């Protein structure tokens, strides 16, 4: 069971290869300092930060984000390192907020590589501080332990680094801010404020809309690390959490919320600033705030919820409004489910406490008095659970109605392959702001599906995991079938990316060393939309990787030197997606190094990876490939609950968007793409 630490508490570390997961309401900078046995950091080379993210034994994120995963291998740290301090700071480059007291308390969690939480710490009580040492890992008598620190600095990173004895602390702090600014300049946020929940809840009262920021759910980005924030919990009187743990790629919270016996209390935790109640149900049930639609819609009943409307969110275009609306639905479902789970957990713990009290009193332990007390405790528990279920059912009904309106209105980039919008497909003249990678759902919300939308251009590569994934009944699908399905999933994603970009602005290349994916690649090869035939054999792998590596080098030099017009004539500078099937088959050490380079540097200059691989096949490389797997967003060809949302940290089941069996839509869409490319030449 994970330990929830308070400030100053320590906890043993049962393993030396761990991850430290940072969750915040706003983008933050995460880093680490490596100190000697006196607690002093000797120089800037012992600080991991966005400008220098990798040191021996530790790797941090390259930019500010609401979610971070720091990889730590304590055995690989230099012998002179006795303390690792994990720091969090608010970046000035993003224009605020400038103090932690203005946002919800961030949380740091130490987990195993499989996502199992070892210990967590919510940094409550911060106010004017803009930088804080969250945790420290320290060596004591040959063993490593973790301590919750929570030491904040109102003067920011400079004061924090100075306090650790670092020479030229101010210069390093400026360098970190510059690295963050560079990251902001080259990235696109995964999610912007939808204006949905707060606008709906406050507009009737005449308040100014105030958004909430959110991170990637996939990193899990987010996400992010190929596998991917919890609500802080202060115990029974604090804000509620998801009430669960699991194998999801996020540090899941385990907060509990008290629930009174009032009719709506089961879905409304008290004692904290977070209200999980569905914002529209909250508005509709308010005795003083009549429901009012935020977009043109049919008149709503005086005592009912606002009728759902497609595009019911802020944005400059319909696509942006739909994108924001989908994210609003995603957040509503996460918080409504969190309220339900928290209420059920509270009801269970309350019943157990009441039963313990009955057993502790010899006068009521036996006989009819004890039986009556136990029956009353169980009845109260059932009543609370029924209230929570009724509240969840109301929210699910409204979200389902909204989904039924939104799904048919989605543009091709956001739509499933069975959406009629594809039958009227035309090659676009400009790229969309996001693309659908699949669907997400929770056990309590089945069959409601939330589109998994990711902003474009892709900031990270994608990894379709072709390894064995257990089925719901505990079995495993056939390994060959799973590999074949993984490549079909990659082909569907590549086709979608080709279809939503203007002709000639996005290309796809394929590496299939053994030629085993020929049948799955037929939609792409048959339509003639690939940049060239799939590369096979070691020579083909070397040729494609060498060409793309050279392209990345040339474009980087041109951009950094401000000489974009000096690129060689004929160099294709359109965005490229490289599909790699059955990695690492056919890869030598040089090819592996080039692939890692493309994963790290490619997205910034328009080269993206789509890896189809079983991680077990690359086990011989050991930790050498860990940074590669962490840099990719992991997707699966079959349903799997490995992704997490950025608000509560539920384990969401991901399902890929596959073309329906027997459908010709993929063939028709790719033919139009091919015709448009031919006309452009």
PDB file of C-alpha atoms in Angstrom, residues 139-380:
ATOM      1  CA  UNK A 139      21.498   7.677   1.167  1.00  0.00           C
ATOM      2  CA  UNK A 140      21.660   6.419   4.754  1.00  0.00           C
ATOM      3  CA  UNK A 141      23.905   3.519   5.768  1.00  0.00           C
ATOM      4  CA  UNK A 142      24.027   2.176   2.237  1.00  0.00           C
ATOM      5  CA  UNK A 143      20.237   2.305   1.702  1.00  0.00           C
ATOM      6  CA  UNK A 144      18.143   4.953  -0.028  1.00  0.00           C
ATOM      7  CA  UNK A 145      15.133   6.662   1.534  1.00  0.00           C
ATOM      8  CA  UNK A 146      12.659   9.323   0.462  1.00  0.00           C
ATOM      9  CA  UNK A 147      11.733  12.393   2.520  1.00  0.00           C
ATOM     10  CA  UNK A 148       8.857  14.846   2.006  1.00  0.00           C
ATOM     11  CA  UNK A 149      10.494  18.285   2.152  1.00  0.00           C
ATOM     12  CA  UNK A 150       8.138  21.018   0.920  1.00  0.00           C
ATOM     13  CA  UNK A 151      10.690  23.824   1.394  1.00  0.00           C
ATOM     14  CA  UNK A 152       9.541  26.806  -0.654  1.00  0.00           C
ATOM     15  CA  UNK A 153      11.300  29.967  -1.841  1.00  0.00           C
ATOM     16  CA  UNK A 154       9.463  33.194  -2.610  1.00  0.00           C
ATOM     17  CA  UNK A 155      12.528  34.481  -4.508  1.00  0.00           C
ATOM     18  CA  UNK A 156      12.293  31.567  -6.924  1.00  0.00           C
ATOM     19  CA  UNK A 157      14.902  29.295  -8.433  1.00  0.00           C
ATOM     20  CA  UNK A 158      17.815  31.601  -7.685  1.00  0.00           C
ATOM     21  CA  UNK A 159      17.152  31.432  -3.940  1.00  0.00           C
ATOM     22  CA  UNK A 160      16.566  27.673  -4.067  1.00  0.00           C
ATOM     23  CA  UNK A 161      19.816  26.959  -5.906  1.00  0.00           C
ATOM     24  CA  UNK A 162      21.754  29.395  -3.713  1.00  0.00           C
ATOM     25  CA  UNK A 163      20.447  27.642  -0.606  1.00  0.00           C
ATOM     26  CA  UNK A 164      21.929  24.397  -1.926  1.00  0.00           C
ATOM     27  CA  UNK A 165      25.365  25.959  -2.153  1.00  0.00           C
ATOM     28  CA  UNK A 166      25.488  26.206  -5.917  1.00  0.00           C
ATOM     29  CA  UNK A 167      27.931  28.771  -7.336  1.00  0.00           C
ATOM     30  CA  UNK A 168      26.483  31.100  -9.986  1.00  0.00           C
ATOM     31  CA  UNK A 169      22.928  30.170  -8.989  1.00  0.00           C
ATOM     32  CA  UNK A 170      21.417  33.263 -10.635  1.00  0.00           C
ATOM     33  CA  UNK A 171      23.087  32.462 -13.962  1.00  0.00           C
ATOM     34  CA  UNK A 172      21.811  28.882 -13.915  1.00  0.00           C
ATOM     35  CA  UNK A 173      18.290  30.045 -12.996  1.00  0.00           C
ATOM     36  CA  UNK A 174      18.308  32.372 -16.018  1.00  0.00           C
ATOM     37  CA  UNK A 175      19.487  29.512 -18.203  1.00  0.00           C
ATOM     38  CA  UNK A 176      16.618  27.325 -16.996  1.00  0.00           C
ATOM     39  CA  UNK A 177      14.091  30.067 -17.788  1.00  0.00           C
ATOM     40  CA  UNK A 178      15.597  30.485 -21.257  1.00  0.00           C
ATOM     41  CA  UNK A 179      15.347  26.733 -21.888  1.00  0.00           C
ATOM     42  CA  UNK A 180      11.692  26.803 -20.845  1.00  0.00           C
ATOM     43  CA  UNK A 181      11.023  29.760 -23.153  1.00  0.00           C
ATOM     44  CA  UNK A 182      12.598  27.868 -26.060  1.00  0.00           C
ATOM     45  CA  UNK A 183      10.386  24.889 -25.296  1.00  0.00           C
ATOM     46  CA  UNK A 184       7.280  27.060 -25.253  1.00  0.00           C
ATOM     47  CA  UNK A 185       8.224  28.603 -28.585  1.00  0.00           C
ATOM     48  CA  UNK A 186       8.407  25.250 -30.329  1.00  0.00           C
ATOM     49  CA  UNK A 187       5.450  23.466 -28.732  1.00  0.00           C
ATOM     50  CA  UNK A 188       1.687  23.610 -28.941  1.00  0.00           C
ATOM     51  CA  UNK A 189      -0.294  23.049 -25.742  1.00  0.00           C
ATOM     52  CA  UNK A 190      -2.160  19.752 -25.648  1.00  0.00           C
ATOM     53  CA  UNK A 191      -5.200  21.419 -24.167  1.00  0.00           C
ATOM     54  CA  UNK A 192      -6.345  24.974 -23.740  1.00  0.00           C
ATOM     55  CA  UNK A 193      -9.057  26.285 -21.466  1.00  0.00           C
ATOM     56  CA  UNK A 194     -12.421  25.174 -22.762  1.00  0.00           C
ATOM     57  CA  UNK A 195     -14.284  27.790 -20.812  1.00  0.00           C
ATOM     58  CA  UNK A 196     -16.906  25.099 -20.357  1.00  0.00           C
ATOM     59  CA  UNK A 197     -17.335  24.229 -16.699  1.00  0.00           C
ATOM     60  CA  UNK A 198     -16.588  27.556 -15.100  1.00  0.00           C
ATOM     61  CA  UNK A 199     -18.445  29.557 -17.742  1.00  0.00           C
ATOM     62  CA  UNK A 200     -21.518  27.407 -17.336  1.00  0.00           C
ATOM     63  CA  UNK A 201     -21.402  27.538 -13.585  1.00  0.00           C
ATOM     64  CA  UNK A 202     -20.792  31.264 -13.244  1.00  0.00           C
ATOM     65  CA  UNK A 203     -22.278  33.044 -16.250  1.00  0.00           C
ATOM     66  CA  UNK A 204     -25.799  33.045 -14.821  1.00  0.00           C
ATOM     67  CA  UNK A 205     -24.564  34.839 -11.738  1.00  0.00           C
ATOM     68  CA  UNK A 206     -22.835  37.446 -13.874  1.00  0.00           C
ATOM     69  CA  UNK A 207     -19.288  36.495 -12.909  1.00  0.00           C
ATOM     70  CA  UNK A 208     -16.418  36.771 -15.345  1.00  0.00           C
ATOM     71  CA  UNK A 209     -15.477  33.456 -16.903  1.00  0.00           C
ATOM     72  CA  UNK A 210     -12.278  32.028 -15.490  1.00  0.00           C
ATOM     73  CA  UNK A 211     -10.779  28.963 -17.031  1.00  0.00           C
ATOM     74  CA  UNK A 212      -8.918  26.102 -15.595  1.00  0.00           C
ATOM     75  CA  UNK A 213      -5.845  24.721 -17.217  1.00  0.00           C
ATOM     76  CA  UNK A 214      -5.314  21.096 -17.878  1.00  0.00           C
ATOM     77  CA  UNK A 215      -2.502  18.898 -18.952  1.00  0.00           C
ATOM     78  CA  UNK A 216      -2.288  15.957 -21.211  1.00  0.00           C
ATOM     79  CA  UNK A 217      -4.248  12.857 -20.121  1.00  0.00           C
ATOM     80  CA  UNK A 218      -2.004  10.721 -22.032  1.00  0.00           C
ATOM     81  CA  UNK A 219       1.209  11.597 -20.599  1.00  0.00           C
ATOM     82  CA  UNK A 220      -0.418   9.827 -19.570  1.00  0.00           C
ATOM     83  CA  UNK A 221       1.640  13.295 -22.043  1.00  0.00           C
ATOM     84  CA  UNK A 222      -0.551  13.219 -21.354  1.00  0.00           C
ATOM     85  CA  UNK A 223       1.354  12.975 -21.332  1.00  0.00           C
ATOM     86  CA  UNK A 224       4.570  12.357 -20.585  1.00  0.00           C
ATOM     87  CA  UNK A 225       6.306   9.235 -21.090  1.00  0.00           C
ATOM     88  CA  UNK A 226       4.680   6.641 -23.141  1.00  0.00           C
ATOM     89  CA  UNK A 227       2.483   5.602 -20.406  1.00  0.00           C
ATOM     90  CA  UNK A 228       0.942   8.480 -18.299  1.00  0.00           C
ATOM     91  CA  UNK A 229      -2.417  13.800 -11.959  1.00  0.00           C
ATOM     92  CA  UNK A 230      -4.091  13.241  -8.876  1.00  0.00           C
ATOM     93  CA  UNK A 231      -6.294  15.479  -6.800  1.00  0.00           C
ATOM     94  CA  UNK A 232      -4.553  16.335  -3.544  1.00  0.00           C
ATOM     95  CA  UNK A 233      -5.965  14.749  -0.433  1.00  0.00           C
ATOM     96  CA  UNK A 234      -5.730  15.932   3.117  1.00  0.00           C
ATOM     97  CA  UNK A 235      -7.477  12.948   4.609  1.00  0.00           C
ATOM     98  CA  UNK A 236     -11.158  12.698   5.462  1.00  0.00           C
ATOM     99  CA  UNK A 237     -11.610  16.427   5.648  1.00  0.00           C
ATOM    100  CA  UNK A 238      -9.787  17.278   2.452  1.00  0.00           C
ATOM    101  CA  UNK A 239     -10.633  17.272  -1.205  1.00  0.00           C
ATOM    102  CA  UNK A 240     -11.746  14.024  -2.693  1.00  0.00           C
ATOM    103  CA  UNK A 241      -9.677  11.842  -4.921  1.00  0.00           C
ATOM    104  CA  UNK A 242     -10.329   9.019  -7.247  1.00  0.00           C
ATOM    105  CA  UNK A 243     -10.307   6.566  -4.444  1.00  0.00           C
ATOM    106  CA  UNK A 244      -8.373   3.939  -6.259  1.00  0.00           C
ATOM    107  CA  UNK A 245      -5.028   2.597  -7.335  1.00  0.00           C
ATOM    108  CA  UNK A 246      -4.089   0.555 -10.284  1.00  0.00           C
ATOM    109  CA  UNK A 247      -1.661  -0.055 -13.059  1.00  0.00           C
ATOM    110  CA  UNK A 248      -2.447   3.083 -14.952  1.00  0.00           C
ATOM    111  CA  UNK A 249       0.383   5.250 -16.041  1.00  0.00           C
ATOM    112  CA  UNK A 250      -0.251   7.975 -13.527  1.00  0.00           C
ATOM    113  CA  UNK A 251       0.172   8.506  -9.832  1.00  0.00           C
ATOM    114  CA  UNK A 252      -3.387   7.872  -8.804  1.00  0.00           C
ATOM    115  CA  UNK A 253      -4.698   9.683  -5.737  1.00  0.00           C
ATOM    116  CA  UNK A 254      -6.408   7.864  -2.883  1.00  0.00           C
ATOM    117  CA  UNK A 255      -8.158  10.721  -1.127  1.00  0.00           C
ATOM    118  CA  UNK A 256     -11.497  10.225   0.593  1.00  0.00           C
ATOM    119  CA  UNK A 257     -14.277  12.764   0.911  1.00  0.00           C
ATOM    120  CA  UNK A 258     -16.817  12.944   3.684  1.00  0.00           C
ATOM    121  CA  UNK A 259     -20.402  12.531   2.550  1.00  0.00           C
ATOM    122  CA  UNK A 260     -23.308  13.744   4.572  1.00  0.00           C
ATOM    123  CA  UNK A 261     -26.686  12.083   4.328  1.00  0.00           C
ATOM    124  CA  UNK A 262     -28.275  14.900   2.336  1.00  0.00           C
ATOM    125  CA  UNK A 263     -29.679  14.087  -1.108  1.00  0.00           C
ATOM    126  CA  UNK A 264     -26.843  15.612  -3.120  1.00  0.00           C
ATOM    127  CA  UNK A 265     -23.975  15.134  -0.740  1.00  0.00           C
ATOM    128  CA  UNK A 266     -22.881  11.817  -2.128  1.00  0.00           C
ATOM    129  CA  UNK A 267     -21.599  13.577  -5.213  1.00  0.00           C
ATOM    130  CA  UNK A 268     -20.381  16.736  -3.511  1.00  0.00           C
ATOM    131  CA  UNK A 269     -17.271  16.343  -1.371  1.00  0.00           C
ATOM    132  CA  UNK A 270     -16.820  18.982   1.283  1.00  0.00           C
ATOM    133  CA  UNK A 271     -13.840  20.386   3.099  1.00  0.00           C
ATOM    134  CA  UNK A 272     -11.853  21.586   0.079  1.00  0.00           C
ATOM    135  CA  UNK A 273     -11.901  23.917  -2.936  1.00  0.00           C
ATOM    136  CA  UNK A 274     -12.646  21.167  -5.475  1.00  0.00           C
ATOM    137  CA  UNK A 275     -16.268  20.488  -6.388  1.00  0.00           C
ATOM    138  CA  UNK A 276     -16.681  17.290  -8.358  1.00  0.00           C
ATOM    139  CA  UNK A 277     -20.352  17.896  -9.089  1.00  0.00           C
ATOM    140  CA  UNK A 278     -21.129  18.003 -12.792  1.00  0.00           C
ATOM    141  CA  UNK A 279     -21.204  21.769 -13.489  1.00  0.00           C
ATOM    142  CA  UNK A 280     -24.414  21.688 -15.514  1.00  0.00           C
ATOM    143  CA  UNK A 281     -26.230  19.530 -12.995  1.00  0.00           C
ATOM    144  CA  UNK A 282     -24.992  21.878 -10.292  1.00  0.00           C
ATOM    145  CA  UNK A 283     -26.403  24.804 -12.224  1.00  0.00           C
ATOM    146  CA  UNK A 284     -29.694  23.114 -12.972  1.00  0.00           C
ATOM    147  CA  UNK A 285     -30.249  22.072  -9.368  1.00  0.00           C
ATOM    148  CA  UNK A 286     -29.494  25.514  -7.976  1.00  0.00           C
ATOM    149  CA  UNK A 287     -32.642  27.111  -6.544  1.00  0.00           C
ATOM    150  CA  UNK A 288     -31.480  30.590  -7.515  1.00  0.00           C
ATOM    151  CA  UNK A 289     -29.812  30.036 -10.880  1.00  0.00           C
ATOM    152  CA  UNK A 290     -32.124  29.034 -13.728  1.00  0.00           C
ATOM    153  CA  UNK A 291     -30.577  26.978 -16.497  1.00  0.00           C
ATOM    154  CA  UNK A 292     -29.582  28.940 -19.572  1.00  0.00           C
ATOM    155  CA  UNK A 293     -28.063  27.598 -22.771  1.00  0.00           C
ATOM    156  CA  UNK A 294     -24.670  28.994 -23.802  1.00  0.00           C
ATOM    157  CA  UNK A 295     -25.360  28.443 -27.499  1.00  0.00           C
ATOM    158  CA  UNK A 296     -28.539  28.517 -29.583  1.00  0.00           C
ATOM    159  CA  UNK A 297     -30.666  25.541 -28.595  1.00  0.00           C
ATOM    160  CA  UNK A 298     -34.194  24.402 -28.102  1.00  0.00           C
ATOM    161  CA  UNK A 299     -35.852  25.834 -24.979  1.00  0.00           C
ATOM    162  CA  UNK A 300     -35.010  23.832 -21.889  1.00  0.00           C
ATOM    163  CA  UNK A 301     -37.460  22.783 -19.206  1.00  0.00           C
ATOM    164  CA  UNK A 302     -37.406  25.122 -16.229  1.00  0.00           C
ATOM    165  CA  UNK A 303     -36.285  22.308 -13.919  1.00  0.00           C
ATOM    166  CA  UNK A 304     -34.100  20.368 -16.363  1.00  0.00           C
ATOM    167  CA  UNK A 305     -30.543  20.549 -17.664  1.00  0.00           C
ATOM    168  CA  UNK A 306     -29.435  22.653 -20.605  1.00  0.00           C
ATOM    169  CA  UNK A 307     -30.086  20.794 -23.893  1.00  0.00           C
ATOM    170  CA  UNK A 308     -26.798  19.636 -25.431  1.00  0.00           C
ATOM    171  CA  UNK A 309     -25.507  21.603 -28.405  1.00  0.00           C
ATOM    172  CA  UNK A 310     -22.564  20.738 -30.642  1.00  0.00           C
ATOM    173  CA  UNK A 311     -19.868  23.399 -30.371  1.00  0.00           C
ATOM    174  CA  UNK A 312     -20.985  24.518 -26.907  1.00  0.00           C
ATOM    175  CA  UNK A 313     -17.562  25.851 -25.857  1.00  0.00           C
ATOM    176  CA  UNK A 314     -15.315  28.831 -26.470  1.00  0.00           C
ATOM    177  CA  UNK A 315     -13.188  29.069 -29.603  1.00  0.00           C
ATOM    178  CA  UNK A 316     -12.534  31.042 -32.752  1.00  0.00           C
ATOM    179  CA  UNK A 317     -13.717  28.311 -35.101  1.00  0.00           C
ATOM    180  CA  UNK A 318     -16.170  25.428 -34.973  1.00  0.00           C
ATOM    181  CA  UNK A 319     -13.289  22.950 -34.916  1.00  0.00           C
ATOM    182  CA  UNK A 320     -11.768  24.682 -31.899  1.00  0.00           C
ATOM    183  CA  UNK A 321     -15.130  24.832 -30.111  1.00  0.00           C
ATOM    184  CA  UNK A 322     -15.716  21.132 -30.719  1.00  0.00           C
ATOM    185  CA  UNK A 323     -12.197  20.327 -29.537  1.00  0.00           C
ATOM    186  CA  UNK A 324     -12.758  22.295 -26.342  1.00  0.00           C
ATOM    187  CA  UNK A 325     -16.198  20.747 -25.871  1.00  0.00           C
ATOM    188  CA  UNK A 326     -14.769  17.225 -26.087  1.00  0.00           C
ATOM    189  CA  UNK A 327     -12.169  18.136 -23.480  1.00  0.00           C
ATOM    190  CA  UNK A 328     -14.948  19.550 -21.314  1.00  0.00           C
ATOM    191  CA  UNK A 329     -16.847  16.264 -21.570  1.00  0.00           C
ATOM    192  CA  UNK A 330     -13.651  14.407 -20.703  1.00  0.00           C
ATOM    193  CA  UNK A 331     -13.170  16.503 -17.550  1.00  0.00           C
ATOM    194  CA  UNK A 332     -16.849  16.276 -16.554  1.00  0.00           C
ATOM    195  CA  UNK A 333     -16.786  12.496 -16.776  1.00  0.00           C
ATOM    196  CA  UNK A 334     -13.529  12.289 -14.816  1.00  0.00           C
ATOM    197  CA  UNK A 335     -14.818  14.443 -11.985  1.00  0.00           C
ATOM    198  CA  UNK A 336     -18.285  12.866 -11.862  1.00  0.00           C
ATOM    199  CA  UNK A 337     -16.724   9.418 -11.622  1.00  0.00           C
ATOM    200  CA  UNK A 338     -14.310  10.671  -8.967  1.00  0.00           C
ATOM    201  CA  UNK A 339     -17.251  11.899  -6.906  1.00  0.00           C
ATOM    202  CA  UNK A 340     -18.974   8.531  -7.236  1.00  0.00           C
ATOM    203  CA  UNK A 341     -15.894   6.505  -6.328  1.00  0.00           C
ATOM    204  CA  UNK A 342     -15.054   8.787  -3.430  1.00  0.00           C
ATOM    205  CA  UNK A 343     -18.610   8.564  -2.090  1.00  0.00           C
ATOM    206  CA  UNK A 344     -18.623   4.763  -2.347  1.00  0.00           C
ATOM    207  CA  UNK A 345     -15.262   4.543  -0.587  1.00  0.00           C
ATOM    208  CA  UNK A 346     -16.482   6.845   2.155  1.00  0.00           C
ATOM    209  CA  UNK A 347     -19.649   4.800   2.605  1.00  0.00           C
ATOM    210  CA  UNK A 348     -17.576   1.619   2.928  1.00  0.00           C
ATOM    211  CA  UNK A 349     -15.114   3.133   5.393  1.00  0.00           C
ATOM    212  CA  UNK A 350     -17.962   4.621   7.442  1.00  0.00           C
ATOM    213  CA  UNK A 351     -19.714   1.265   7.626  1.00  0.00           C
ATOM    214  CA  UNK A 352     -16.483  -0.458   8.675  1.00  0.00           C
ATOM    215  CA  UNK A 353     -15.926   2.141  11.397  1.00  0.00           C
ATOM    216  CA  UNK A 354     -19.465   1.706  12.705  1.00  0.00           C
ATOM    217  CA  UNK A 355     -19.113  -2.086  12.686  1.00  0.00           C
ATOM    218  CA  UNK A 356     -15.805  -1.783  14.553  1.00  0.00           C
ATOM    219  CA  UNK A 357     -17.526   0.354  17.186  1.00  0.00           C
ATOM    220  CA  UNK A 358     -20.210  -2.302  17.600  1.00  0.00           C
ATOM    221  CA  UNK A 359     -17.580  -5.007  18.080  1.00  0.00           C
ATOM    222  CA  UNK A 360     -15.588  -2.850  20.489  1.00  0.00           C
ATOM    223  CA  UNK A 361     -18.533  -2.498  22.896  1.00  0.00           C
ATOM    224  CA  UNK A 362     -19.147  -5.757  24.819  1.00  0.00           C
ATOM    225  CA  UNK A 363     -22.717  -4.666  25.567  1.00  0.00           C
ATOM    226  CA  UNK A 364     -23.691  -4.538  21.902  1.00  0.00           C
ATOM    227  CA  UNK A 365     -21.393  -7.181  20.472  1.00  0.00           C
ATOM    228  CA  UNK A 366     -23.904  -9.998  20.822  1.00  0.00           C
ATOM    229  CA  UNK A 367     -27.647 -10.293  20.814  1.00  0.00           C
ATOM    230  CA  UNK A 368     -30.379  -8.354  19.117  1.00  0.00           C
ATOM    231  CA  UNK A 369     -28.828  -4.951  19.910  1.00  0.00           C
ATOM    232  CA  UNK A 370     -25.662  -5.836  17.989  1.00  0.00           C
ATOM    233  CA  UNK A 371     -27.603  -7.270  15.080  1.00  0.00           C
ATOM    234  CA  UNK A 372     -29.719  -4.112  14.844  1.00  0.00           C
ATOM    235  CA  UNK A 373     -26.618  -1.884  14.937  1.00  0.00           C
ATOM    236  CA  UNK A 374     -24.956  -3.883  12.181  1.00  0.00           C
ATOM    237  CA  UNK A 375     -28.103  -3.815  10.068  1.00  0.00           C
ATOM    238  CA  UNK A 376     -28.385  -0.026  10.524  1.00  0.00           C
ATOM    239  CA  UNK A 377     -24.733   0.457   9.472  1.00  0.00           C
ATOM    240  CA  UNK A 378     -25.254  -1.590   6.318  1.00  0.00           C
ATOM    241  CA  UNK A 379     -28.483   0.293   5.536  1.00  0.00           C
ATOM    242  CA  UNK A 380     -26.711   3.656   5.839  1.00  0.00           C
TER     243      UNK A 380
END
